GROMACS .gro file of C-alpha atoms in nm:
model
  435
    1UNK     CA    1  -0.017  -0.004   0.005
    2UNK     CA    2   0.277   0.277  -0.071
    3UNK     CA    3   0.038   0.415  -0.339
    4UNK     CA    4  -0.124   0.781  -0.300
    5UNK     CA    5  -0.466   0.550  -0.440
    6UNK     CA    6  -0.342   0.244  -0.146
    7UNK     CA    7  -0.347   0.554   0.149
    8UNK     CA    8  -0.685   0.659   0.083
    9UNK     CA    9  -0.870   0.317  -0.030
   10UNK     CA   10  -0.684   0.193   0.334
   11UNK     CA   11  -0.871   0.462   0.520
   12UNK     CA   12  -1.171   0.386   0.390
   13UNK     CA   13  -1.148   0.061   0.468
   14UNK     CA   14  -1.162   0.171   0.805
   15UNK     CA   15  -1.470   0.348   0.807
   16UNK     CA   16  -1.725   0.191   0.522
   17UNK     CA   17  -1.826  -0.199   0.445
   18UNK     CA   18  -1.778  -0.179   0.085
   19UNK     CA   19  -1.479   0.089   0.032
   20UNK     CA   20  -1.383   0.094  -0.319
   21UNK     CA   21  -1.723   0.026  -0.516
   22UNK     CA   22  -1.525   0.259  -0.721
   23UNK     CA   23  -1.169   0.311  -0.904
   24UNK     CA   24  -1.207   0.067  -1.176
   25UNK     CA   25  -0.955  -0.017  -1.445
   26UNK     CA   26  -0.913   0.028  -1.856
   27UNK     CA   27  -0.663  -0.149  -2.067
   28UNK     CA   28  -0.319  -0.052  -2.178
   29UNK     CA   29  -0.317   0.034  -2.545
   30UNK     CA   30  -0.031  -0.250  -2.637
   31UNK     CA   31   0.049  -0.153  -3.028
   32UNK     CA   32   0.125  -0.521  -3.037
   33UNK     CA   33  -0.224  -0.573  -2.982
   34UNK     CA   34  -0.508  -0.686  -3.166
   35UNK     CA   35  -0.758  -0.353  -3.315
   36UNK     CA   36  -1.074  -0.329  -3.156
   37UNK     CA   37  -1.257  -0.426  -3.441
   38UNK     CA   38  -1.002  -0.764  -3.443
   39UNK     CA   39  -1.095  -0.839  -3.132
   40UNK     CA   40  -1.506  -0.811  -3.138
   41UNK     CA   41  -1.446  -1.004  -3.475
   42UNK     CA   42  -1.322  -1.287  -3.263
   43UNK     CA   43  -1.584  -1.262  -2.986
   44UNK     CA   44  -1.807  -1.310  -3.221
   45UNK     CA   45  -1.696  -1.575  -3.373
   46UNK     CA   46  -1.568  -1.728  -3.026
   47UNK     CA   47  -1.950  -1.672  -2.901
   48UNK     CA   48  -2.240  -1.826  -2.923
   49UNK     CA   49  -2.594  -1.678  -2.857
   50UNK     CA   50  -2.858  -1.955  -2.774
   51UNK     CA   51  -3.183  -1.899  -2.996
   52UNK     CA   52  -3.414  -2.134  -2.793
   53UNK     CA   53  -3.775  -2.039  -2.619
   54UNK     CA   54  -3.555  -1.969  -2.329
   55UNK     CA   55  -3.730  -1.629  -2.149
   56UNK     CA   56  -3.363  -1.554  -1.984
   57UNK     CA   57  -3.165  -1.492  -2.328
   58UNK     CA   58  -2.914  -1.694  -2.225
   59UNK     CA   59  -2.578  -1.650  -2.329
   60UNK     CA   60  -2.319  -1.901  -2.291
   61UNK     CA   61  -2.006  -1.676  -2.215
   62UNK     CA   62  -2.054  -1.297  -2.194
   63UNK     CA   63  -1.863  -1.053  -2.398
   64UNK     CA   64  -1.857  -0.647  -2.536
   65UNK     CA   65  -2.119  -0.602  -2.783
   66UNK     CA   66  -2.022  -0.360  -3.187
   67UNK     CA   67  -2.106  -0.112  -2.977
   68UNK     CA   68  -1.838  -0.060  -2.764
   69UNK     CA   69  -1.587  -0.139  -3.047
   70UNK     CA   70  -1.787   0.094  -3.293
   71UNK     CA   71  -1.650   0.479  -3.376
   72UNK     CA   72  -1.603   0.781  -3.356
   73UNK     CA   73  -1.648   0.898  -3.046
   74UNK     CA   74  -1.787   1.210  -2.967
   75UNK     CA   75  -1.594   1.518  -2.834
   76UNK     CA   76  -1.625   1.856  -2.764
   77UNK     CA   77  -1.270   1.993  -2.620
   78UNK     CA   78  -1.334   2.367  -2.766
   79UNK     CA   79  -1.631   2.327  -2.464
   80UNK     CA   80  -1.389   2.299  -2.227
   81UNK     CA   81  -1.269   2.070  -2.009
   82UNK     CA   82  -1.195   2.239  -1.711
   83UNK     CA   83  -1.452   2.237  -1.320
   84UNK     CA   84  -1.389   2.397  -1.001
   85UNK     CA   85  -1.390   2.277  -0.777
   86UNK     CA   86  -1.375   1.894  -0.825
   87UNK     CA   87  -1.299   1.684  -0.580
   88UNK     CA   88  -1.154   1.412  -0.743
   89UNK     CA   89  -0.846   1.419  -0.976
   90UNK     CA   90  -0.780   1.484  -1.265
   91UNK     CA   91  -0.820   1.876  -1.130
   92UNK     CA   92  -0.764   2.010  -1.479
   93UNK     CA   93  -0.806   1.904  -1.819
   94UNK     CA   94  -1.085   1.679  -1.747
   95UNK     CA   95  -1.199   1.514  -2.066
   96UNK     CA   96  -1.531   1.380  -2.116
   97UNK     CA   97  -1.594   1.127  -2.415
   98UNK     CA   98  -1.973   1.000  -2.567
   99UNK     CA   99  -1.987   0.652  -2.606
  100UNK     CA  100  -2.330   0.509  -2.775
  101UNK     CA  101  -2.477   0.212  -2.658
  102UNK     CA  102  -2.722   0.160  -2.887
  103UNK     CA  103  -3.085   0.118  -2.758
  104UNK     CA  104  -3.101   0.414  -2.713
  105UNK     CA  105  -2.840   0.464  -2.448
  106UNK     CA  106  -2.537   0.633  -2.404
  107UNK     CA  107  -2.207   0.643  -2.197
  108UNK     CA  108  -2.064   1.014  -2.068
  109UNK     CA  109  -1.687   0.926  -1.987
  110UNK     CA  110  -1.419   1.083  -1.780
  111UNK     CA  111  -1.100   1.024  -1.564
  112UNK     CA  112  -0.983   0.935  -1.294
  113UNK     CA  113  -0.629   0.981  -1.170
  114UNK     CA  114  -0.536   0.899  -0.800
  115UNK     CA  115  -0.105   0.881  -0.845
  116UNK     CA  116   0.097   0.662  -1.031
  117UNK     CA  117  -0.287   0.440  -1.118
  118UNK     CA  118  -0.581   0.584  -1.302
  119UNK     CA  119  -0.916   0.462  -1.384
  120UNK     CA  120  -1.236   0.557  -1.632
  121UNK     CA  121  -1.567   0.630  -1.482
  122UNK     CA  122  -1.882   0.689  -1.643
  123UNK     CA  123  -2.204   0.811  -1.667
  124UNK     CA  124  -2.477   0.638  -1.832
  125UNK     CA  125  -2.803   0.771  -1.963
  126UNK     CA  126  -3.115   0.602  -2.162
  127UNK     CA  127  -3.370   0.810  -2.333
  128UNK     CA  128  -3.710   0.723  -2.170
  129UNK     CA  129  -3.956   0.524  -2.423
  130UNK     CA  130  -4.246   0.702  -2.217
  131UNK     CA  131  -4.191   1.082  -2.275
  132UNK     CA  132  -3.863   1.075  -2.442
  133UNK     CA  133  -3.703   1.235  -2.202
  134UNK     CA  134  -3.346   1.124  -2.081
  135UNK     CA  135  -3.282   0.923  -1.743
  136UNK     CA  136  -2.932   1.023  -1.589
  137UNK     CA  137  -2.741   0.742  -1.396
  138UNK     CA  138  -2.404   0.886  -1.163
  139UNK     CA  139  -2.358   1.249  -1.370
  140UNK     CA  140  -1.992   1.301  -1.295
  141UNK     CA  141  -1.843   1.641  -1.324
  142UNK     CA  142  -2.026   1.876  -1.506
  143UNK     CA  143  -1.762   2.041  -1.683
  144UNK     CA  144  -1.810   2.244  -2.061
  145UNK     CA  145  -1.722   1.919  -2.269
  146UNK     CA  146  -1.983   1.689  -2.064
  147UNK     CA  147  -2.277   1.899  -2.108
  148UNK     CA  148  -2.233   1.980  -2.437
  149UNK     CA  149  -2.223   1.632  -2.524
  150UNK     CA  150  -2.528   1.562  -2.316
  151UNK     CA  151  -2.722   1.875  -2.446
  152UNK     CA  152  -2.620   1.810  -2.813
  153UNK     CA  153  -2.864   1.469  -2.766
  154UNK     CA  154  -3.197   1.707  -2.811
  155UNK     CA  155  -3.383   1.568  -2.514
  156UNK     CA  156  -3.465   1.681  -2.154
  157UNK     CA  157  -3.274   1.545  -1.849
  158UNK     CA  158  -3.552   1.461  -1.668
  159UNK     CA  159  -3.489   1.217  -1.418
  160UNK     CA  160  -3.079   1.183  -1.223
  161UNK     CA  161  -2.985   0.834  -1.039
  162UNK     CA  162  -2.798   0.853  -0.745
  163UNK     CA  163  -2.741   0.462  -0.723
  164UNK     CA  164  -2.499   0.439  -0.441
  165UNK     CA  165  -2.318   0.625  -0.152
  166UNK     CA  166  -1.970   0.587  -0.334
  167UNK     CA  167  -1.772   0.907  -0.303
  168UNK     CA  168  -1.649   0.933  -0.679
  169UNK     CA  169  -2.041   0.898  -0.826
  170UNK     CA  170  -2.183   1.138  -0.488
  171UNK     CA  171  -1.907   1.400  -0.559
  172UNK     CA  172  -1.994   1.546  -0.819
  173UNK     CA  173  -2.398   1.566  -0.770
  174UNK     CA  174  -2.446   1.845  -0.647
  175UNK     CA  175  -2.266   2.032  -0.887
  176UNK     CA  176  -2.458   1.865  -1.210
  177UNK     CA  177  -2.758   1.927  -1.013
  178UNK     CA  178  -2.723   2.347  -1.055
  179UNK     CA  179  -2.712   2.266  -1.418
  180UNK     CA  180  -3.048   2.084  -1.453
  181UNK     CA  181  -3.241   2.230  -1.173
  182UNK     CA  182  -3.596   2.155  -1.304
  183UNK     CA  183  -3.452   1.740  -1.311
  184UNK     CA  184  -3.583   1.513  -1.081
  185UNK     CA  185  -3.367   1.331  -0.828
  186UNK     CA  186  -3.368   1.019  -0.673
  187UNK     CA  187  -3.062   0.872  -0.452
  188UNK     CA  188  -3.015   0.566  -0.316
  189UNK     CA  189  -3.062   0.546   0.066
  190UNK     CA  190  -2.818   0.559   0.341
  191UNK     CA  191  -2.651   0.907   0.214
  192UNK     CA  192  -2.361   0.984   0.499
  193UNK     CA  193  -2.071   1.193   0.552
  194UNK     CA  194  -1.957   1.567   0.460
  195UNK     CA  195  -2.114   1.491   0.116
  196UNK     CA  196  -2.463   1.482   0.248
  197UNK     CA  197  -2.640   1.272   0.475
  198UNK     CA  198  -3.020   1.099   0.423
  199UNK     CA  199  -3.186   0.759   0.555
  200UNK     CA  200  -3.395   0.587   0.429
  201UNK     CA  201  -3.696   0.782   0.339
  202UNK     CA  202  -3.766   1.115   0.328
  203UNK     CA  203  -3.987   1.134   0.607
  204UNK     CA  204  -3.722   0.950   0.827
  205UNK     CA  205  -3.744   1.159   1.152
  206UNK     CA  206  -3.440   0.968   1.310
  207UNK     CA  207  -3.185   1.130   0.956
  208UNK     CA  208  -3.363   1.476   0.759
  209UNK     CA  209  -3.211   1.449   0.437
  210UNK     CA  210  -2.985   1.697   0.363
  211UNK     CA  211  -2.808   1.632   0.054
  212UNK     CA  212  -2.734   1.979  -0.045
  213UNK     CA  213  -3.007   2.009  -0.315
  214UNK     CA  214  -3.382   1.871  -0.333
  215UNK     CA  215  -3.403   1.500  -0.300
  216UNK     CA  216  -3.769   1.435  -0.501
  217UNK     CA  217  -3.681   1.024  -0.360
  218UNK     CA  218  -3.591   0.770  -0.195
  219UNK     CA  219  -3.525   0.385  -0.382
  220UNK     CA  220  -3.571   0.158  -0.146
  221UNK     CA  221  -3.853  -0.039   0.064
  222UNK     CA  222  -4.113   0.208   0.208
  223UNK     CA  223  -4.041   0.439  -0.033
  224UNK     CA  224  -4.306   0.533  -0.347
  225UNK     CA  225  -4.161   0.400  -0.670
  226UNK     CA  226  -4.077   0.663  -0.855
  227UNK     CA  227  -4.272   0.768  -1.190
  228UNK     CA  228  -3.981   0.602  -1.434
  229UNK     CA  229  -4.093   0.271  -1.248
  230UNK     CA  230  -4.338   0.146  -1.521
  231UNK     CA  231  -3.996   0.104  -1.757
  232UNK     CA  232  -3.796  -0.022  -1.507
  233UNK     CA  233  -3.737  -0.293  -1.234
  234UNK     CA  234  -3.491  -0.217  -0.882
  235UNK     CA  235  -3.363  -0.370  -0.665
  236UNK     CA  236  -3.180  -0.237  -0.340
  237UNK     CA  237  -2.897  -0.361  -0.166
  238UNK     CA  238  -2.868  -0.179   0.176
  239UNK     CA  239  -2.639  -0.326   0.481
  240UNK     CA  240  -2.584  -0.180   0.796
  241UNK     CA  241  -2.329  -0.266   1.041
  242UNK     CA  242  -2.322  -0.135   1.391
  243UNK     CA  243  -1.933  -0.156   1.366
  244UNK     CA  244  -1.922   0.073   1.063
  245UNK     CA  245  -1.908   0.439   1.051
  246UNK     CA  246  -2.197   0.429   0.783
  247UNK     CA  247  -2.433   0.189   0.563
  248UNK     CA  248  -2.406   0.058   0.228
  249UNK     CA  249  -2.679   0.111  -0.078
  250UNK     CA  250  -2.622   0.026  -0.391
  251UNK     CA  251  -2.922  -0.007  -0.643
  252UNK     CA  252  -2.947  -0.182  -0.985
  253UNK     CA  253  -3.190  -0.199  -1.252
  254UNK     CA  254  -3.349  -0.349  -1.519
  255UNK     CA  255  -3.442  -0.128  -1.799
  256UNK     CA  256  -3.786  -0.339  -1.964
  257UNK     CA  257  -3.816  -0.217  -2.304
  258UNK     CA  258  -3.410  -0.224  -2.381
  259UNK     CA  259  -3.308  -0.541  -2.197
  260UNK     CA  260  -3.086  -0.365  -1.999
  261UNK     CA  261  -2.905  -0.449  -1.680
  262UNK     CA  262  -2.759  -0.077  -1.565
  263UNK     CA  263  -2.510  -0.181  -1.306
  264UNK     CA  264  -2.299   0.086  -1.081
  265UNK     CA  265  -1.968  -0.154  -0.911
  266UNK     CA  266  -2.210  -0.498  -0.901
  267UNK     CA  267  -1.977  -0.637  -1.173
  268UNK     CA  268  -1.753  -0.536  -1.454
  269UNK     CA  269  -1.558  -0.709  -1.740
  270UNK     CA  270  -1.262  -0.659  -1.765
  271UNK     CA  271  -1.116  -0.624  -2.096
  272UNK     CA  272  -0.781  -0.711  -2.281
  273UNK     CA  273  -0.668  -0.530  -2.594
  274UNK     CA  274  -0.659  -0.179  -2.623
  275UNK     CA  275  -0.749   0.181  -2.387
  276UNK     CA  276  -0.997   0.370  -2.421
  277UNK     CA  277  -0.876   0.704  -2.628
  278UNK     CA  278  -0.968   0.944  -2.305
  279UNK     CA  279  -0.638   0.825  -2.198
  280UNK     CA  280  -0.418   1.009  -2.439
  281UNK     CA  281  -0.559   1.389  -2.276
  282UNK     CA  282  -0.404   1.272  -2.011
  283UNK     CA  283  -0.075   0.963  -2.019
  284UNK     CA  284   0.165   1.068  -2.322
  285UNK     CA  285   0.212   0.727  -2.526
  286UNK     CA  286   0.514   0.619  -2.355
  287UNK     CA  287   0.303   0.539  -2.103
  288UNK     CA  288   0.051   0.436  -2.219
  289UNK     CA  289   0.245   0.184  -2.445
  290UNK     CA  290   0.386   0.021  -2.146
  291UNK     CA  291   0.268  -0.372  -2.168
  292UNK     CA  292   0.255  -0.375  -1.793
  293UNK     CA  293   0.027  -0.039  -1.766
  294UNK     CA  294  -0.329  -0.205  -1.759
  295UNK     CA  295  -0.240  -0.572  -1.594
  296UNK     CA  296  -0.112  -0.335  -1.332
  297UNK     CA  297  -0.375  -0.076  -1.282
  298UNK     CA  298  -0.610  -0.381  -1.285
  299UNK     CA  299  -0.467  -0.582  -0.996
  300UNK     CA  300  -0.428  -0.220  -0.802
  301UNK     CA  301  -0.747  -0.154  -0.873
  302UNK     CA  302  -0.943  -0.515  -0.735
  303UNK     CA  303  -0.640  -0.460  -0.442
  304UNK     CA  304  -0.418  -0.803  -0.604
  305UNK     CA  305  -0.045  -0.853  -0.588
  306UNK     CA  306   0.160  -0.736  -0.849
  307UNK     CA  307   0.267  -1.076  -0.855
  308UNK     CA  308   0.429  -1.214  -1.132
  309UNK     CA  309   0.469  -1.585  -1.231
  310UNK     CA  310   0.769  -1.761  -1.422
  311UNK     CA  311   0.734  -1.641  -1.731
  312UNK     CA  312   0.660  -1.301  -1.653
  313UNK     CA  313   0.247  -1.279  -1.629
  314UNK     CA  314   0.047  -1.137  -1.334
  315UNK     CA  315  -0.168  -1.413  -1.302
  316UNK     CA  316  -0.401  -1.204  -1.072
  317UNK     CA  317  -0.417  -0.999  -1.428
  318UNK     CA  318  -0.506  -1.361  -1.649
  319UNK     CA  319  -0.715  -1.476  -1.391
  320UNK     CA  320  -0.968  -1.169  -1.396
  321UNK     CA  321  -0.954  -1.058  -1.770
  322UNK     CA  322  -1.206  -1.079  -2.056
  323UNK     CA  323  -1.507  -1.194  -1.802
  324UNK     CA  324  -1.794  -1.083  -1.624
  325UNK     CA  325  -1.632  -1.057  -1.280
  326UNK     CA  326  -1.749  -0.893  -0.884
  327UNK     CA  327  -1.438  -0.682  -0.831
  328UNK     CA  328  -1.246  -0.956  -0.595
  329UNK     CA  329  -1.199  -0.646  -0.336
  330UNK     CA  330  -1.552  -0.597  -0.311
  331UNK     CA  331  -1.581  -1.017  -0.241
  332UNK     CA  332  -1.381  -0.965   0.050
  333UNK     CA  333  -1.448  -0.664   0.163
  334UNK     CA  334  -1.777  -0.619   0.123
  335UNK     CA  335  -1.982  -0.955   0.074
  336UNK     CA  336  -1.737  -1.167   0.328
  337UNK     CA  337  -1.912  -0.908   0.558
  338UNK     CA  338  -2.295  -0.903   0.514
  339UNK     CA  339  -2.322  -1.216   0.228
  340UNK     CA  340  -2.689  -1.288   0.287
  341UNK     CA  341  -2.772  -0.949   0.206
  342UNK     CA  342  -2.550  -0.971  -0.126
  343UNK     CA  343  -2.691  -1.326  -0.222
  344UNK     CA  344  -3.035  -1.217  -0.204
  345UNK     CA  345  -3.010  -0.916  -0.369
  346UNK     CA  346  -2.813  -1.056  -0.642
  347UNK     CA  347  -3.087  -1.371  -0.649
  348UNK     CA  348  -3.371  -1.105  -0.719
  349UNK     CA  349  -3.201  -0.958  -1.024
  350UNK     CA  350  -3.159  -1.342  -1.127
  351UNK     CA  351  -3.367  -1.553  -1.023
  352UNK     CA  352  -3.466  -1.854  -1.253
  353UNK     CA  353  -3.786  -1.916  -1.115
  354UNK     CA  354  -4.001  -1.663  -1.238
  355UNK     CA  355  -3.766  -1.479  -1.444
  356UNK     CA  356  -3.903  -1.167  -1.372
  357UNK     CA  357  -3.592  -0.959  -1.448
  358UNK     CA  358  -3.519  -1.009  -1.811
  359UNK     CA  359  -3.163  -0.836  -2.015
  360UNK     CA  360  -2.955  -0.972  -2.273
  361UNK     CA  361  -2.644  -0.732  -2.195
  362UNK     CA  362  -2.549  -0.493  -1.898
  363UNK     CA  363  -2.389  -0.151  -1.896
  364UNK     CA  364  -2.167  -0.065  -1.575
  365UNK     CA  365  -2.032   0.257  -1.443
  366UNK     CA  366  -1.651   0.099  -1.439
  367UNK     CA  367  -1.475  -0.103  -1.740
  368UNK     CA  368  -1.591  -0.143  -2.006
  369UNK     CA  369  -1.953  -0.236  -2.169
  370UNK     CA  370  -2.223  -0.305  -2.346
  371UNK     CA  371  -2.162  -0.671  -2.230
  372UNK     CA  372  -2.382  -0.924  -2.388
  373UNK     CA  373  -2.515  -1.113  -2.048
  374UNK     CA  374  -2.771  -1.241  -1.873
  375UNK     CA  375  -2.952  -1.310  -1.587
  376UNK     CA  376  -2.719  -1.657  -1.526
  377UNK     CA  377  -2.394  -1.511  -1.590
  378UNK     CA  378  -2.441  -1.219  -1.285
  379UNK     CA  379  -2.565  -1.547  -1.087
  380UNK     CA  380  -2.228  -1.723  -1.130
  381UNK     CA  381  -1.996  -1.435  -1.115
  382UNK     CA  382  -2.144  -1.457  -0.746
  383UNK     CA  383  -2.187  -1.859  -0.743
  384UNK     CA  384  -1.921  -1.837  -0.453
  385UNK     CA  385  -2.234  -1.756  -0.265
  386UNK     CA  386  -2.489  -1.960  -0.357
  387UNK     CA  387  -2.308  -2.332  -0.372
  388UNK     CA  388  -2.130  -2.411  -0.048
  389UNK     CA  389  -1.894  -2.712  -0.192
  390UNK     CA  390  -1.602  -2.486  -0.445
  391UNK     CA  391  -1.529  -2.820  -0.650
  392UNK     CA  392  -1.859  -2.725  -0.769
  393UNK     CA  393  -1.850  -2.354  -0.850
  394UNK     CA  394  -1.941  -2.253  -1.155
  395UNK     CA  395  -1.640  -2.299  -1.445
  396UNK     CA  396  -1.685  -1.886  -1.535
  397UNK     CA  397  -1.566  -1.752  -1.217
  398UNK     CA  398  -1.185  -1.663  -1.203
  399UNK     CA  399  -0.906  -1.923  -1.064
  400UNK     CA  400  -0.705  -1.661  -0.837
  401UNK     CA  401  -0.384  -1.856  -0.644
  402UNK     CA  402  -0.503  -1.847  -0.279
  403UNK     CA  403  -0.144  -1.603  -0.237
  404UNK     CA  404  -0.335  -1.389  -0.439
  405UNK     CA  405  -0.598  -1.281  -0.168
  406UNK     CA  406  -0.296  -1.228   0.071
  407UNK     CA  407  -0.334  -0.873   0.076
  408UNK     CA  408  -0.706  -0.861   0.114
  409UNK     CA  409  -0.701  -1.106   0.440
  410UNK     CA  410  -0.391  -0.914   0.603
  411UNK     CA  411  -0.691  -0.627   0.539
  412UNK     CA  412  -0.959  -0.782   0.660
  413UNK     CA  413  -0.785  -0.927   0.993
  414UNK     CA  414  -0.587  -0.542   1.101
  415UNK     CA  415  -0.972  -0.468   1.057
  416UNK     CA  416  -1.064  -0.755   1.310
  417UNK     CA  417  -0.773  -0.730   1.511
  418UNK     CA  418  -0.795  -0.323   1.566
  419UNK     CA  419  -1.164  -0.367   1.591
  420UNK     CA  420  -1.221  -0.061   1.364
  421UNK     CA  421  -1.433  -0.197   1.122
  422UNK     CA  422  -1.746  -0.511   1.082
  423UNK     CA  423  -1.536  -0.820   1.062
  424UNK     CA  424  -1.520  -1.066   0.754
  425UNK     CA  425  -1.832  -1.348   0.819
  426UNK     CA  426  -1.745  -1.528   0.559
  427UNK     CA  427  -1.424  -1.746   0.334
  428UNK     CA  428  -1.416  -1.527   0.022
  429UNK     CA  429  -1.098  -1.705  -0.057
  430UNK     CA  430  -1.299  -2.049  -0.090
  431UNK     CA  431  -1.242  -2.246  -0.406
  432UNK     CA  432  -0.851  -2.037  -0.450
  433UNK     CA  433  -0.603  -2.247  -0.600
  434UNK     CA  434  -0.359  -2.391  -0.366
  435UNK     CA  435   0.068  -2.291  -0.578
   0.00000   0.00000   0.00000
């Protein structure tokens, strides 16, 4: 934990259950890699979409869809890439790239930079079928470029959603809402800290809602449904453990008209290949083309050690890449403390008994999307919570070496020994490979 990012994360570990539902990292540009279009053709060739009558539209193996590889990317640097004050770096030259996700959805991507570690974060926007207005999920810092690209969609911003209480998602909300004061605002329950606080309901007398901006509704049990609920299924994860400084919450959404799961941090897809062009707005070509840049960034993001094998590869990175996964840091620091709550939350999104949630793709706030995936694929990413015997784990779970869990295990031991937070109650390492 010698980088600035590690220090920040370690501090968060002591104050919240889900300390890094953020900081997801993107691919390193390697001049020897295939182009995005070549990778896409290979992915399509290797992946088989089942066309049976299954109501879940099962995909055998998750993969990035065509929209991820499509060009051009929309930018508008002349509109301005500076916003002050921002609470998350970079503090200057904050580019925004807009990607078309298909099905009337778009991603607005910005960079997060901490010391020698960098990340992308996305605001996902969906055009509502009923009103034609925009539903904005986790808005980012409203630079001139961001606002120009959003306004050029030619539809009003009707609803803005804060889907969790993680810092990097929460911090830009107030600034963004000043640009769209007429938009309705919906937030995840259990907000706390200097950036605003709010309880489970707006009528919660024990905790007055004070976010620094108007809140029209809280997403979760005991609250009225928002007017856009006729298009979205909504599932709320809410965990409050007495040993922690505050609760953890995250909302998952299924946009029924487009069969799209909107996920903040629950799952990610870590691609190999080239990095998004947005990296060139902050890093020089030599840095980006370093063949270790991307593997190291991934491992630092998910808190696996920077361990190399005899061939010079990073085994942790090799185990995670090109698959739909639960980030190891969330498995170790989040799921290990509240496994039943997380399992119930995933069960609601993936239940095979009713197939209430019908989606065939996922868009996420970090790493790469859209991802061709189904409820079965999401459930498989959490199979360690559903299957007792590791020998029966779903084959899609990453095959991580036991020693690659040492750093996260050490953090859990430190927290428990020093009574700095809720202890782990679940063996998050089960199924690891002894080497």
